[in-house]
Short mmCIF file of C-alpha atoms (C1' of nucleotides) in Angstrom, two decimals:
data_model
loop_
_atom_site.label_atom_id
_atom_site.label_comp_id
_atom_site.label_asym_id
_atom_site.label_seq_id
_atom_site.Cartn_x
_atom_site.Cartn_y
_atom_site.Cartn_z
CA UNK A 100 -171.04 -37.54 144.57
CA UNK A 101 -174.48 -38.22 143.16
CA UNK A 102 -175.98 -37.08 140.09
CA UNK A 103 -179.52 -37.89 137.97
CA UNK A 104 -178.58 -39.45 134.94
CA UNK A 105 -181.25 -38.64 132.21
CA UNK A 106 -180.29 -41.89 130.55
CA UNK A 107 -181.40 -43.90 133.68
CA UNK A 108 -183.91 -41.42 135.06
CA UNK A 109 -182.61 -41.87 138.45
CA UNK A 110 -179.46 -40.30 140.61
CA UNK A 111 -176.14 -42.49 140.56
CA UNK A 112 -173.29 -41.95 142.03
CA UNK A 113 -170.18 -40.45 140.00
CA UNK A 114 -167.50 -42.31 139.53
CA UNK A 115 -165.26 -40.78 136.58
CA UNK A 116 -163.77 -42.94 134.20
CA UNK A 117 -160.10 -42.11 135.41
CA UNK A 118 -159.96 -41.24 138.83
CA UNK A 119 -159.47 -37.45 139.44
CA UNK A 120 -160.22 -36.16 136.02
CA UNK A 121 -164.00 -34.93 134.52
CA UNK A 122 -164.10 -34.90 130.90
CA UNK A 123 -167.19 -32.88 130.26
CA UNK A 124 -169.09 -31.66 127.25
CA UNK A 125 -171.73 -29.05 127.10
CA UNK A 126 -173.38 -28.08 124.01
CA UNK A 127 -172.71 -24.68 122.99
CA UNK A 128 -174.56 -22.55 120.47
CA UNK A 129 -175.42 -22.79 116.70
CA UNK A 130 -174.33 -18.98 116.16
CA UNK A 131 -177.28 -17.63 114.07
CA UNK A 132 -178.05 -14.90 116.63
CA UNK A 133 -177.42 -13.58 120.09
CA UNK A 134 -178.08 -16.75 122.50
CA UNK A 135 -181.20 -15.96 124.55
CA UNK A 136 -181.57 -16.01 128.50
CA UNK A 137 -182.39 -19.71 128.48
CA UNK A 138 -179.23 -20.41 126.94
CA UNK A 139 -177.73 -18.54 129.58
CA UNK A 140 -179.36 -20.70 132.16
CA UNK A 141 -177.52 -23.78 130.78
CA UNK A 142 -174.44 -22.23 130.16
CA UNK A 143 -174.37 -20.94 133.73
CA UNK A 144 -175.29 -24.28 135.47
CA UNK A 145 -172.43 -26.30 133.51
CA UNK A 146 -170.00 -23.77 134.26
CA UNK A 147 -171.19 -24.33 138.00
CA UNK A 148 -170.35 -27.87 137.73
CA UNK A 149 -166.75 -27.39 135.95
CA UNK A 150 -166.23 -25.01 139.22
CA UNK A 151 -167.51 -27.46 141.93
CA UNK A 152 -165.29 -30.61 140.04
CA UNK A 153 -162.56 -28.13 140.14
CA UNK A 154 -163.18 -27.26 143.71
CA UNK A 155 -162.97 -30.92 144.54
CA UNK A 156 -159.77 -31.19 143.32
CA UNK A 157 -160.38 -32.70 139.56
CA UNK A 158 -158.81 -31.93 136.73
CA UNK A 159 -161.38 -30.96 134.27
CA UNK A 160 -161.55 -30.79 130.57
CA UNK A 161 -164.53 -29.37 129.52
CA UNK A 162 -165.51 -29.07 125.69
CA UNK A 163 -168.23 -26.98 124.36
CA UNK A 164 -169.09 -26.48 120.59
CA UNK A 165 -169.59 -23.91 118.55
CA UNK A 166 -171.66 -24.65 115.64
CA UNK A 167 -171.15 -22.61 112.96
CA UNK A 168 -172.23 -24.76 109.80
CA UNK A 169 -176.58 -25.10 109.90
CA UNK A 170 -179.77 -24.50 108.05
CA UNK A 171 -180.22 -22.01 110.71
CA UNK A 172 -177.17 -19.61 109.88
CA UNK A 173 -177.89 -20.11 106.39
CA UNK A 174 -181.15 -18.42 106.63
CA UNK A 175 -179.76 -15.68 108.56
CA UNK A 176 -177.19 -15.21 106.44
CA UNK A 177 -179.67 -14.36 103.41
CA UNK A 178 -181.72 -12.32 105.82
CA UNK A 179 -178.80 -10.38 106.49
CA UNK A 180 -177.53 -10.35 102.93
CA UNK A 181 -174.37 -11.17 104.24
CA UNK A 182 -172.19 -14.51 103.49
CA UNK A 183 -172.77 -17.36 106.13
CA UNK A 184 -169.33 -17.16 107.63
CA UNK A 185 -169.15 -13.39 108.25
CA UNK A 186 -173.06 -14.25 110.20
CA UNK A 187 -171.03 -17.28 112.16
CA UNK A 188 -167.82 -15.13 112.99
CA UNK A 189 -170.11 -12.20 114.19
CA UNK A 190 -172.41 -14.57 116.42
CA UNK A 191 -169.74 -16.41 117.90
CA UNK A 192 -167.97 -13.93 118.53
CA UNK A 193 -171.12 -12.02 120.38
CA UNK A 194 -171.41 -15.38 122.12
CA UNK A 195 -167.86 -15.55 123.71
CA UNK A 196 -168.37 -11.72 124.80
CA UNK A 197 -171.55 -12.37 126.49
CA UNK A 198 -170.35 -15.11 128.02
CA UNK A 199 -167.60 -13.44 129.84
CA UNK A 200 -170.03 -11.06 130.40
CA UNK A 201 -172.14 -13.56 132.49
CA UNK A 202 -169.01 -14.61 134.46
CA UNK A 203 -168.54 -17.69 132.47
CA UNK A 204 -165.05 -19.31 132.51
CA UNK A 205 -163.75 -20.45 129.39
CA UNK A 206 -164.07 -23.94 128.16
CA UNK A 207 -161.00 -25.82 128.04
CA UNK A 208 -161.14 -26.18 124.63
CA UNK A 209 -164.41 -24.16 122.24
CA UNK A 210 -163.88 -26.09 118.80
CA UNK A 211 -165.69 -24.65 115.56
CA UNK A 212 -167.77 -27.08 113.52
CA UNK A 213 -166.28 -25.99 110.47
CA UNK A 214 -162.43 -26.46 111.54
CA UNK A 215 -162.79 -30.41 111.81
CA UNK A 216 -165.01 -30.99 108.39
CA UNK A 217 -162.55 -33.62 107.45
CA UNK A 218 -163.12 -35.51 110.77
CA UNK A 219 -166.76 -35.24 110.33
CA UNK A 220 -166.48 -36.38 106.59
CA UNK A 221 -164.62 -39.57 107.96
CA UNK A 222 -167.15 -40.09 110.81
CA UNK A 223 -170.21 -40.34 108.04
CA UNK A 224 -167.97 -42.55 106.02
CA UNK A 225 -167.19 -44.64 108.57
CA UNK A 226 -170.69 -45.38 109.72
CA UNK A 227 -171.35 -45.69 106.20
CA UNK A 228 -169.19 -48.40 105.50
CA UNK A 229 -170.48 -50.08 109.19
CA UNK A 230 -173.70 -50.29 107.67
CA UNK A 231 -175.09 -47.85 110.17
CA UNK A 232 -175.85 -45.13 107.27
CA UNK A 233 -176.89 -45.40 103.93
CA UNK A 234 -176.60 -42.53 100.93
CA UNK A 235 -179.43 -41.92 98.66
CA UNK A 236 -178.97 -39.06 96.27
CA UNK A 237 -176.57 -36.88 97.82
CA UNK A 238 -178.09 -37.31 101.27
CA UNK A 239 -176.89 -39.51 103.74
CA UNK A 240 -178.51 -40.87 106.62
CA UNK A 241 -177.95 -42.76 109.73
CA UNK A 242 -180.30 -45.68 109.46
CA UNK A 243 -181.76 -46.23 113.14
CA UNK A 244 -183.25 -49.56 112.60
CA UNK A 245 -179.50 -50.78 112.06
CA UNK A 246 -178.94 -49.82 115.96
CA UNK A 247 -181.32 -52.09 118.55
CA UNK A 248 -179.73 -49.25 121.43
CA UNK A 249 -181.45 -46.38 119.52
CA UNK A 250 -183.93 -44.61 121.52
CA UNK A 251 -182.52 -45.47 124.81
CA UNK A 252 -181.00 -42.76 126.24
CA UNK A 253 -184.47 -40.63 125.87
CA UNK A 254 -186.75 -43.70 126.90
CA UNK A 255 -188.13 -43.45 123.24
CA UNK A 256 -189.80 -46.22 121.47
CA UNK A 257 -189.45 -45.74 117.81
CA UNK A 258 -192.68 -47.42 116.67
CA UNK A 259 -194.74 -45.65 119.36
CA UNK A 260 -193.42 -42.36 119.16
CA UNK A 261 -194.03 -41.22 115.25
CA UNK A 262 -198.21 -42.16 115.23
CA UNK A 263 -199.24 -38.91 115.67
CA UNK A 264 -196.29 -36.94 115.70
CA UNK A 265 -195.67 -33.97 113.22
CA UNK A 266 -192.69 -35.45 111.13
CA UNK A 267 -192.36 -34.11 108.28
CA UNK A 268 -192.79 -36.42 104.79
CA UNK A 269 -189.47 -37.54 103.55
CA UNK A 270 -189.68 -40.64 101.12
CA UNK A 271 -185.85 -40.76 100.79
CA UNK A 272 -185.62 -42.21 104.11
CA UNK A 273 -186.02 -45.78 105.21
CA UNK A 274 -187.65 -44.92 108.23
CA UNK A 275 -189.50 -41.84 109.19
CA UNK A 276 -186.84 -41.53 112.98
CA UNK A 277 -183.69 -41.91 110.31
CA UNK A 278 -181.90 -38.35 110.74
CA UNK A 279 -179.45 -36.33 108.46
CA UNK A 280 -175.85 -36.74 108.50
CA UNK A 281 -175.00 -35.33 105.30
CA UNK A 282 -176.70 -32.95 103.51
CA UNK A 283 -176.51 -32.08 99.44
CA UNK A 284 -176.23 -28.57 99.18
CA UNK A 285 -178.54 -26.17 97.33
CA UNK A 286 -177.36 -23.92 94.75
CA UNK A 287 -176.07 -20.88 96.74
CA UNK A 288 -175.30 -22.63 99.51
CA UNK A 289 -172.06 -23.04 101.84
CA UNK A 290 -170.34 -26.76 100.24
CA UNK A 291 -167.21 -28.92 101.52
CA UNK A 292 -166.45 -31.63 98.98
CA UNK A 293 -167.50 -35.56 100.50
CA UNK A 294 -167.41 -38.87 99.07
CA UNK A 295 -171.09 -38.38 98.30
CA UNK A 296 -170.65 -35.35 96.45
CA UNK A 297 -170.75 -31.53 97.37
CA UNK A 298 -172.63 -30.96 100.49
CA UNK A 299 -172.71 -29.76 104.21
CA UNK A 300 -173.25 -31.69 107.58
CA UNK A 301 -176.49 -32.56 108.92
CA UNK A 302 -176.60 -31.12 112.67
CA UNK A 303 -175.73 -34.09 115.59
CA UNK A 304 -172.51 -35.11 113.93
CA UNK A 305 -170.17 -31.96 115.20
CA UNK A 306 -170.66 -33.06 118.42
CA UNK A 307 -169.55 -36.06 117.80
CA UNK A 308 -166.28 -35.59 116.40
CA UNK A 309 -165.42 -32.77 118.94
CA UNK A 310 -166.65 -34.36 121.93
CA UNK A 311 -164.56 -37.44 121.51
CA UNK A 312 -161.40 -35.59 119.60
CA UNK A 313 -160.60 -33.50 122.78
CA UNK A 314 -162.35 -36.38 125.16
CA UNK A 315 -161.65 -39.29 123.89
CA UNK A 316 -164.51 -42.03 122.31
CA UNK A 317 -166.61 -42.25 125.90
CA UNK A 318 -166.60 -39.92 128.11
CA UNK A 319 -168.06 -38.66 131.98
CA UNK A 320 -170.60 -36.31 131.55
CA UNK A 321 -172.47 -34.97 128.76
CA UNK A 322 -174.86 -32.15 128.94
CA UNK A 323 -177.21 -29.88 127.32
CA UNK A 324 -180.71 -28.41 127.98
CA UNK A 325 -183.84 -30.98 128.26
CA UNK A 326 -184.81 -30.48 124.62
CA UNK A 327 -181.65 -31.74 123.70
CA UNK A 328 -182.35 -34.99 124.83
CA UNK A 329 -184.43 -35.95 122.17
CA UNK A 330 -183.51 -35.78 118.96
CA UNK A 331 -180.01 -34.29 119.36
CA UNK A 332 -178.27 -36.07 122.08
CA UNK A 333 -179.87 -39.47 121.12
CA UNK A 334 -178.34 -38.80 117.86
CA UNK A 335 -175.13 -38.10 119.32
CA UNK A 336 -174.76 -41.15 121.45
CA UNK A 337 -176.52 -43.33 118.63
CA UNK A 338 -173.14 -41.83 116.24
CA UNK A 339 -171.06 -43.16 119.25
CA UNK A 340 -172.58 -46.69 119.66
CA UNK A 341 -172.80 -47.77 115.99
CA UNK A 342 -169.16 -46.29 115.83
CA UNK A 343 -167.53 -47.79 118.83
CA UNK A 344 -170.24 -49.88 120.20
CA UNK A 345 -169.87 -47.73 123.92
CA UNK A 346 -172.37 -44.49 124.75
CA UNK A 347 -170.60 -41.61 123.87
CA UNK A 348 -170.95 -40.37 127.88
CA UNK A 349 -171.66 -42.41 130.54
CA UNK A 350 -173.82 -39.89 132.59
CA UNK A 351 -176.48 -37.19 130.74
CA UNK A 352 -177.31 -34.01 132.84
CA UNK A 353 -180.11 -31.96 131.12
CA UNK A 354 -181.18 -28.66 132.45
CA UNK A 355 -184.85 -27.79 132.80
CA UNK A 356 -186.41 -24.87 130.99
CA UNK A 357 -186.96 -21.68 130.98
CA UNK A 358 -190.21 -19.72 130.99
CA UNK A 359 -191.15 -16.19 130.85
CA UNK A 360 -194.06 -14.53 132.84
CA UNK A 361 -195.20 -18.36 133.38
CA UNK A 362 -195.08 -18.95 129.14
CA UNK A 363 -192.54 -20.49 126.75
CA UNK A 364 -190.29 -17.87 125.82
CA UNK A 365 -190.48 -17.50 121.95
CA UNK A 366 -190.66 -14.80 119.14
CA UNK A 367 -194.22 -15.37 118.51
CA UNK A 368 -195.36 -14.04 122.11
CA UNK A 369 -192.69 -11.26 122.08
CA UNK A 370 -190.88 -12.40 125.20
CA UNK A 371 -187.87 -13.45 123.81
CA UNK A 372 -184.65 -11.86 125.67
CA UNK A 373 -181.35 -12.17 124.65
CA UNK A 374 -178.84 -12.52 127.18
CA UNK A 375 -177.42 -9.31 125.91
CA UNK A 376 -180.81 -7.85 126.33
CA UNK A 377 -180.61 -8.88 130.28
CA UNK A 378 -177.29 -8.04 130.72
CA UNK A 379 -178.13 -4.20 130.13
CA UNK A 380 -180.61 -4.08 132.68
CA UNK A 381 -179.20 -6.45 135.39
CA UNK A 382 -175.97 -7.43 136.74
CA UNK A 383 -174.22 -10.70 135.41
CA UNK A 384 -174.32 -11.76 139.64
CA UNK A 385 -177.71 -11.53 139.90
CA UNK A 386 -178.79 -13.14 137.15
CA UNK A 387 -176.33 -15.91 138.31
CA UNK A 388 -177.74 -15.85 141.48
CA UNK A 389 -181.28 -16.27 140.52
CA UNK A 390 -180.63 -19.58 138.22
CA UNK A 391 -178.83 -20.83 140.70
CA UNK A 392 -181.46 -20.26 143.76
CA UNK A 393 -183.57 -23.14 141.90
CA UNK A 394 -182.37 -26.39 141.01
CA UNK A 395 -181.03 -26.92 137.96
CA UNK A 396 -183.25 -29.59 136.74
CA UNK A 397 -186.68 -27.66 137.37
CA UNK A 398 -188.56 -25.28 135.08
CA UNK A 399 -187.60 -21.52 135.92
CA UNK A 400 -189.89 -18.88 135.42
CA UNK A 401 -188.32 -15.57 134.50
CA UNK A 402 -189.79 -12.41 135.71
CA UNK A 403 -188.60 -8.98 136.66
CA UNK A 404 -190.09 -9.40 140.41
CA UNK A 405 -187.72 -12.34 141.32
CA UNK A 406 -184.87 -11.13 139.74
CA UNK A 407 -185.37 -7.65 141.66
CA UNK A 408 -185.32 -9.90 144.57
CA UNK A 409 -182.62 -12.18 143.90
CA UNK A 410 -180.94 -8.72 143.89
CA UNK A 411 -181.72 -7.66 147.13
CA UNK A 412 -180.97 -11.28 147.97
CA UNK A 413 -177.32 -11.08 146.95
CA UNK A 414 -176.79 -7.55 148.36
CA UNK A 415 -176.83 -9.50 152.20
CA UNK A 416 -173.34 -10.93 151.13
CA UNK A 417 -171.59 -7.47 150.32
CA UNK A 418 -173.29 -5.79 153.10
CA UNK A 419 -171.44 -8.83 155.47
CA UNK A 420 -168.57 -8.71 153.69
CA UNK A 421 -168.16 -4.81 153.96
CA UNK A 422 -169.08 -5.17 157.49
CA UNK A 423 -165.93 -6.85 158.57
CA UNK A 424 -164.06 -5.07 155.47
CA UNK A 425 -162.94 -7.71 153.93
CA UNK A 426 -160.34 -6.59 151.68
CA UNK A 427 -158.30 -5.58 154.71
CA UNK A 428 -158.60 -8.73 155.86
CA UNK A 429 -154.50 -10.14 156.34
CA UNK A 430 -155.85 -13.68 157.67
CA UNK A 431 -156.68 -16.54 154.74
CA UNK A 432 -156.89 -19.54 157.44
CA UNK A 433 -159.99 -21.38 158.48
CA UNK A 434 -159.82 -22.94 161.33
CA UNK A 435 -163.01 -22.72 163.30
CA UNK A 436 -164.59 -26.36 162.97
CA UNK A 437 -168.37 -24.61 163.43
CA UNK A 438 -167.05 -23.15 159.81
CA UNK A 439 -165.68 -25.82 158.59
CA UNK A 440 -168.89 -27.54 158.98
CA UNK A 441 -170.45 -25.22 156.77
CA UNK A 442 -168.40 -26.37 154.25
CA UNK A 443 -169.47 -29.70 154.41
CA UNK A 444 -172.45 -28.43 154.47
CA UNK A 445 -171.96 -26.83 151.46
CA UNK A 446 -170.08 -29.78 150.10
CA UNK A 447 -173.20 -32.42 150.75
CA UNK A 448 -175.53 -30.16 149.12
CA UNK A 449 -173.55 -29.55 146.05
CA UNK A 450 -172.60 -33.66 146.14
CA UNK A 451 -176.39 -34.50 145.91
CA UNK A 452 -177.01 -33.53 142.24
CA UNK A 453 -176.11 -30.20 142.71
CA UNK A 454 -178.11 -28.60 144.88
CA UNK A 455 -177.30 -25.07 144.34
CA UNK A 456 -180.42 -24.12 146.36
CA UNK A 457 -179.55 -25.29 149.47
CA UNK A 458 -175.59 -24.64 149.09
CA UNK A 459 -176.70 -21.02 148.83
CA UNK A 460 -178.91 -21.42 151.94
CA UNK A 461 -175.50 -22.08 153.67
CA UNK A 462 -173.71 -18.81 152.18
CA UNK A 463 -176.61 -17.18 154.11
CA UNK A 464 -176.21 -18.84 157.17
CA UNK A 465 -172.58 -17.27 156.63
CA UNK A 466 -173.69 -13.98 155.96
CA UNK A 467 -175.75 -14.17 159.08
CA UNK A 468 -173.04 -15.16 161.46
CA UNK A 469 -170.99 -12.67 160.04
CA UNK A 470 -173.68 -9.49 160.31
CA UNK A 471 -174.50 -11.32 164.15
CA UNK A 472 -173.14 -8.50 166.34
CA UNK A 473 -172.55 -11.17 169.14
CA UNK A 474 -170.09 -13.08 167.93
CA UNK A 475 -166.62 -12.97 168.25
CA UNK A 476 -164.33 -10.92 165.65
CA UNK A 477 -162.04 -13.72 164.66
CA UNK A 478 -165.24 -15.83 164.06
CA UNK A 479 -166.81 -13.31 161.86
CA UNK A 480 -163.44 -13.26 159.42
CA UNK A 481 -163.53 -16.63 159.05
CA UNK A 482 -167.12 -16.94 158.11
CA UNK A 483 -166.52 -13.77 155.45
CA UNK A 484 -163.50 -16.07 154.03
CA UNK A 485 -165.60 -19.07 153.81
CA UNK A 486 -168.30 -17.00 152.32
CA UNK A 487 -166.02 -15.89 149.73
CA UNK A 488 -164.62 -19.02 149.14
CA UNK A 489 -167.58 -21.15 148.46
CA UNK A 490 -169.68 -18.24 146.66
CA UNK A 491 -166.69 -18.47 144.37
CA UNK A 492 -167.47 -21.99 143.72
CA UNK A 493 -170.59 -21.04 142.54
CA UNK A 494 -169.13 -18.34 140.17
CA UNK A 495 -170.11 -15.41 142.53
CA UNK A 496 -167.90 -12.64 143.83
CA UNK A 497 -165.83 -12.27 140.78
CA UNK A 498 -165.19 -8.64 140.77
CA UNK A 499 -165.26 -8.90 144.69
CA UNK A 500 -162.51 -6.17 144.95
CA UNK A 501 -163.99 -3.86 142.96
CA UNK A 502 -167.61 -4.27 143.88
CA UNK A 503 -166.38 -3.50 147.49
CA UNK A 504 -164.35 -0.13 146.91
CA UNK A 505 -166.97 1.17 144.38
CA UNK A 506 -169.16 1.02 146.98
CA UNK A 507 -166.48 2.94 149.00
CA UNK A 508 -165.93 5.11 146.26
CA UNK A 509 -170.01 5.92 145.91
CA UNK A 510 -169.76 6.49 149.06
CA UNK A 511 -166.73 8.88 148.89
CA UNK A 512 -168.73 10.92 146.35
CA UNK A 513 -171.82 11.23 148.10
CA UNK A 514 -170.04 12.16 151.03
CA UNK A 515 -168.30 15.15 149.28
CA UNK A 516 -171.35 16.14 147.47
CA UNK A 517 -173.10 16.25 151.00
CA UNK A 518 -170.38 18.50 152.62
CA UNK A 519 -170.58 20.61 149.12
CA UNK A 520 -174.27 21.06 150.49
CA UNK A 521 -173.83 22.21 153.65
CA UNK A 522 -171.28 24.73 152.59
CA UNK A 523 -173.67 26.26 150.07
CA UNK A 524 -175.95 26.47 152.56
CA UNK A 525 -173.24 28.62 154.63
CA UNK A 526 -172.27 30.68 152.05
CA UNK A 527 -175.84 31.74 151.25
CA UNK A 528 -175.78 32.83 155.05
CA UNK A 529 -172.66 34.63 154.36
CA UNK A 530 -170.75 32.82 156.60
CA UNK A 531 -167.47 32.92 155.14
CA UNK A 532 -165.59 31.56 158.29
CA UNK A 533 -167.23 28.05 158.10
CA UNK A 534 -167.50 28.08 154.27
CA UNK A 535 -163.51 28.56 154.02
CA UNK A 536 -163.28 26.19 156.70
CA UNK A 537 -165.36 23.37 154.88
CA UNK A 538 -162.88 24.32 151.59
CA UNK A 539 -159.32 23.95 153.44
CA UNK A 540 -160.39 20.52 154.99
CA UNK A 541 -161.49 19.17 151.99
CA UNK A 542 -158.05 20.88 150.19
CA UNK A 543 -156.34 18.77 153.12
CA UNK A 544 -157.85 15.57 152.49
CA UNK A 545 -156.65 16.25 148.43
CA UNK A 546 -160.29 17.45 147.53
CA UNK A 547 -160.11 20.75 145.16
CA UNK A 548 -163.20 22.62 145.12
CA UNK A 549 -164.14 24.93 142.32
CA UNK A 550 -166.59 27.87 142.64
CA UNK A 551 -168.78 29.00 139.78
CA UNK A 552 -171.63 31.30 139.16
CA UNK A 553 -173.57 28.19 138.40
CA UNK A 554 -172.39 26.22 141.66
CA UNK A 555 -169.12 24.50 143.11
CA UNK A 556 -167.66 21.16 141.91
CA UNK A 557 -165.03 19.23 142.78
CA UNK A 558 -162.16 17.28 141.64
CA UNK A 559 -159.48 15.40 143.26
CA UNK A 560 -155.66 16.91 143.26
CA UNK A 561 -152.71 14.91 141.55
"C1'" G B 123 -201.57 -41.05 120.16
"C1'" G B 124 -196.32 -41.51 123.01
"C1'" C B 125 -192.87 -40.26 126.44
"C1'" G B 126 -192.01 -36.53 130.62
"C1'" A B 127 -191.81 -32.56 134.41
"C1'" C B 128 -193.80 -30.56 138.14
"C1'" A B 129 -197.90 -29.27 142.26
"C1'" U B 130 -194.45 -27.12 149.62
"C1'" A B 131 -196.64 -19.86 153.51
"C1'" G B 132 -198.60 -13.69 150.37
"C1'" C B 133 -194.05 -14.82 146.09
"C1'" C B 134 -189.83 -17.29 145.33
"C1'" A B 135 -187.82 -22.38 146.86
"C1'" A B 136 -185.01 -26.78 149.49
"C1'" G B 137 -186.59 -31.13 151.34
"C1'" U B 138 -187.09 -38.76 148.90
"C1'" G B 139 -189.76 -42.01 156.15
"C1'" G B 140 -189.30 -39.59 161.98
"C1'" U B 141 -192.27 -34.57 162.77
"C1'" A B 142 -191.06 -28.46 157.38
"C1'" A B 143 -183.52 -24.59 155.02
"C1'" G B 144 -182.83 -20.26 153.00
"C1'" G B 145 -184.50 -15.70 150.55
"C1'" C B 146 -188.23 -11.50 149.17
"C1'" A B 147 -192.18 -9.31 151.32
"C1'" G B 148 -195.38 -8.81 156.13
"C1'" A B 149 -196.14 -8.13 161.87
"C1'" G B 150 -193.59 -7.34 166.60
"C1'" G B 151 -189.02 -6.22 170.22
"C1'" U B 152 -184.56 -3.78 170.98
"C1'" C B 153 -181.92 0.34 170.02
"C1'" U B 154 -183.27 5.67 168.62
"C1'" G B 155 -185.14 12.97 170.22
"C1'" C B 156 -187.39 11.09 164.99
"C1'" A B 157 -186.79 8.32 161.11
"C1'" A B 158 -183.32 5.18 158.76
"C1'" A B 159 -180.00 0.77 159.43
"C1'" A B 160 -178.69 -2.81 163.03
"C1'" U B 161 -180.41 -6.81 165.50
"C1'" C B 162 -183.49 -10.57 167.79
"C1'" U B 163 -188.33 -12.77 167.22
"C1'" C B 164 -192.50 -14.70 164.73
"C1'" C B 165 -195.17 -16.28 159.95
"C1'" A B 166 -197.06 -23.30 156.03
"C1'" U B 167 -198.56 -29.53 158.04
"C1'" C B 168 -196.79 -29.38 152.43
"C1'" C B 169 -203.46 -29.81 145.60
"C1'" C B 170 -207.56 -33.73 146.89
"C1'" C B 171 -208.90 -38.76 148.04
"C1'" G B 172 -207.86 -43.54 149.39
"C1'" G B 173 -204.08 -47.13 151.25
"C1'" U B 174 -199.22 -49.18 153.08
"C1'" U B 175 -196.19 -47.91 158.04
"C1'" C B 176 -195.47 -46.98 164.78
"C1'" A B 177 -193.99 -42.72 161.94
"C1'" A B 178 -194.80 -39.50 155.16
"C1'" A B 179 -194.73 -33.44 152.11
"C1'" U B 180 -191.47 -37.62 151.23
"C1'" C B 181 -193.69 -44.64 149.66
"C1'" C B 182 -197.88 -47.18 147.00
"C1'" G B 183 -203.29 -46.13 144.10
"C1'" G B 184 -206.73 -43.03 141.78
"C1'" G B 185 -208.24 -38.23 141.13
"C1'" U B 186 -207.49 -32.66 139.51
"C1'" G B 187 -204.55 -29.00 138.06
"C1'" U B 188 -200.32 -27.02 135.54
"C1'" C B 189 -196.04 -27.18 132.01
"C1'" G B 190 -192.99 -29.72 128.40
"C1'" C B 191 -191.35 -33.11 124.63
"C1'" C B 192 -192.38 -36.13 120.48
"C1'" U B 193 -190.57 -30.31 114.50
"C1'" C B 194 -185.47 -25.80 115.12
"C1'" C B 195 -184.29 -25.22 120.54
"C1'" A B 196 -180.48 -24.80 126.22
#
RNA sequence: GGCGACAUAGCCAAGUGGUAAGGCAGAGGUCUGCAAAAUCUCCAUCCCCGGUUCAAAUCCGGGUGUCGCCUCCA
């Protein structure tokens, strides 16, 4: 298993801290709004990381935070004229709903920042006592100069980067790179009591507290979007280094950005889509296919044409599974070496820094085998079993049964409507013998015809 | 100013030294009363220039182009 580590900018062999166990942390949302389609990409990618490790037999602890106190939430609360708690709850609930819609398996733990406030304050206090943080008039800052390793994750040299960068003047800080750990409250803002007076936590600290609480002071993989490398993850790691002398995580994984029609998604360009918007229009599984058909570290361009293309491509799997009547398969064993080789190829692809695009190509290979009329029946069934097995590792086929049954259901309805069409024609020709025969035959199948002046309808007899 | 990513067929996209996966679209064959479906086959030498090598999409150097980060951001 190799994965690309942002910290070293290279692919490395993955070696877990404890054999057979994966401690994974991926940054969740700040719940000030519905999350957008770019967030969805990250959530789906780390869902697949988690599923793949589980498939490999790892015992996975997957923690994802819900940051429910932050400037943006306060701003949103003001604009909606509501309490910040209500806003945070509203969007946290929406977040969970949307993730479920996307077929994302719930993380092992999903802690909220406001539930760990004593620990956040304790962490900041420790940093102050260790000389890595300082207070100025109710605000507490992390002292980046106190940590020689600061910048090592993102590859930034503090002195260089600040020239020309748009960094707001803050005369309170000792150094422009110093970041806020604790923020003195302004009137009307939510407050917690602290050794530095009433205030609230800055960004970055809650992730350190929550990840270490569930995963230990240093864990295996920390993930998030590429934009989080700096400053968020750099600052998280700095706190951990200052606290324990050890990095927060051994491997840092970051997914690439999502653009819309070739442009950066932004509210001002009016190309900002929430996952909720997209899910109204497209199937979650199609969205997942779209994301996984490209490597997670590459930028991805979101267009309707490409989503629709993904839908067509995905349809191949269902056609194949329908052709073997997958739901009626009794066998579960896969013994054919050719099919097992495909599984090996799938693992090789996924072991290579989660090459899901290559893995999907192997799923098509299976679909192709299933649909190839020249194959022996047994081979087709084994290929179908493997297709579902591997597809599920990527999070596909979660509603396989209803999906395949719905197809059948729709077909039945269409067939009945078709027969009713013939009967209508027969009745128009006063061919009562045929008309009655059609009605009786349908009735024998439990389908009741109701004739009315406006036409005929049908229902199933209970 | 600093840092980084990317550039593969009409489109999307894998591929880090040995002669270009897969998907969408397209073309042709089989099948077929016609059509559709199904199925089979076909469709690129990898942005440009130079270098290393028996051999490069793949390594090195130089261009060109696109995008991103350094400010809240997945």
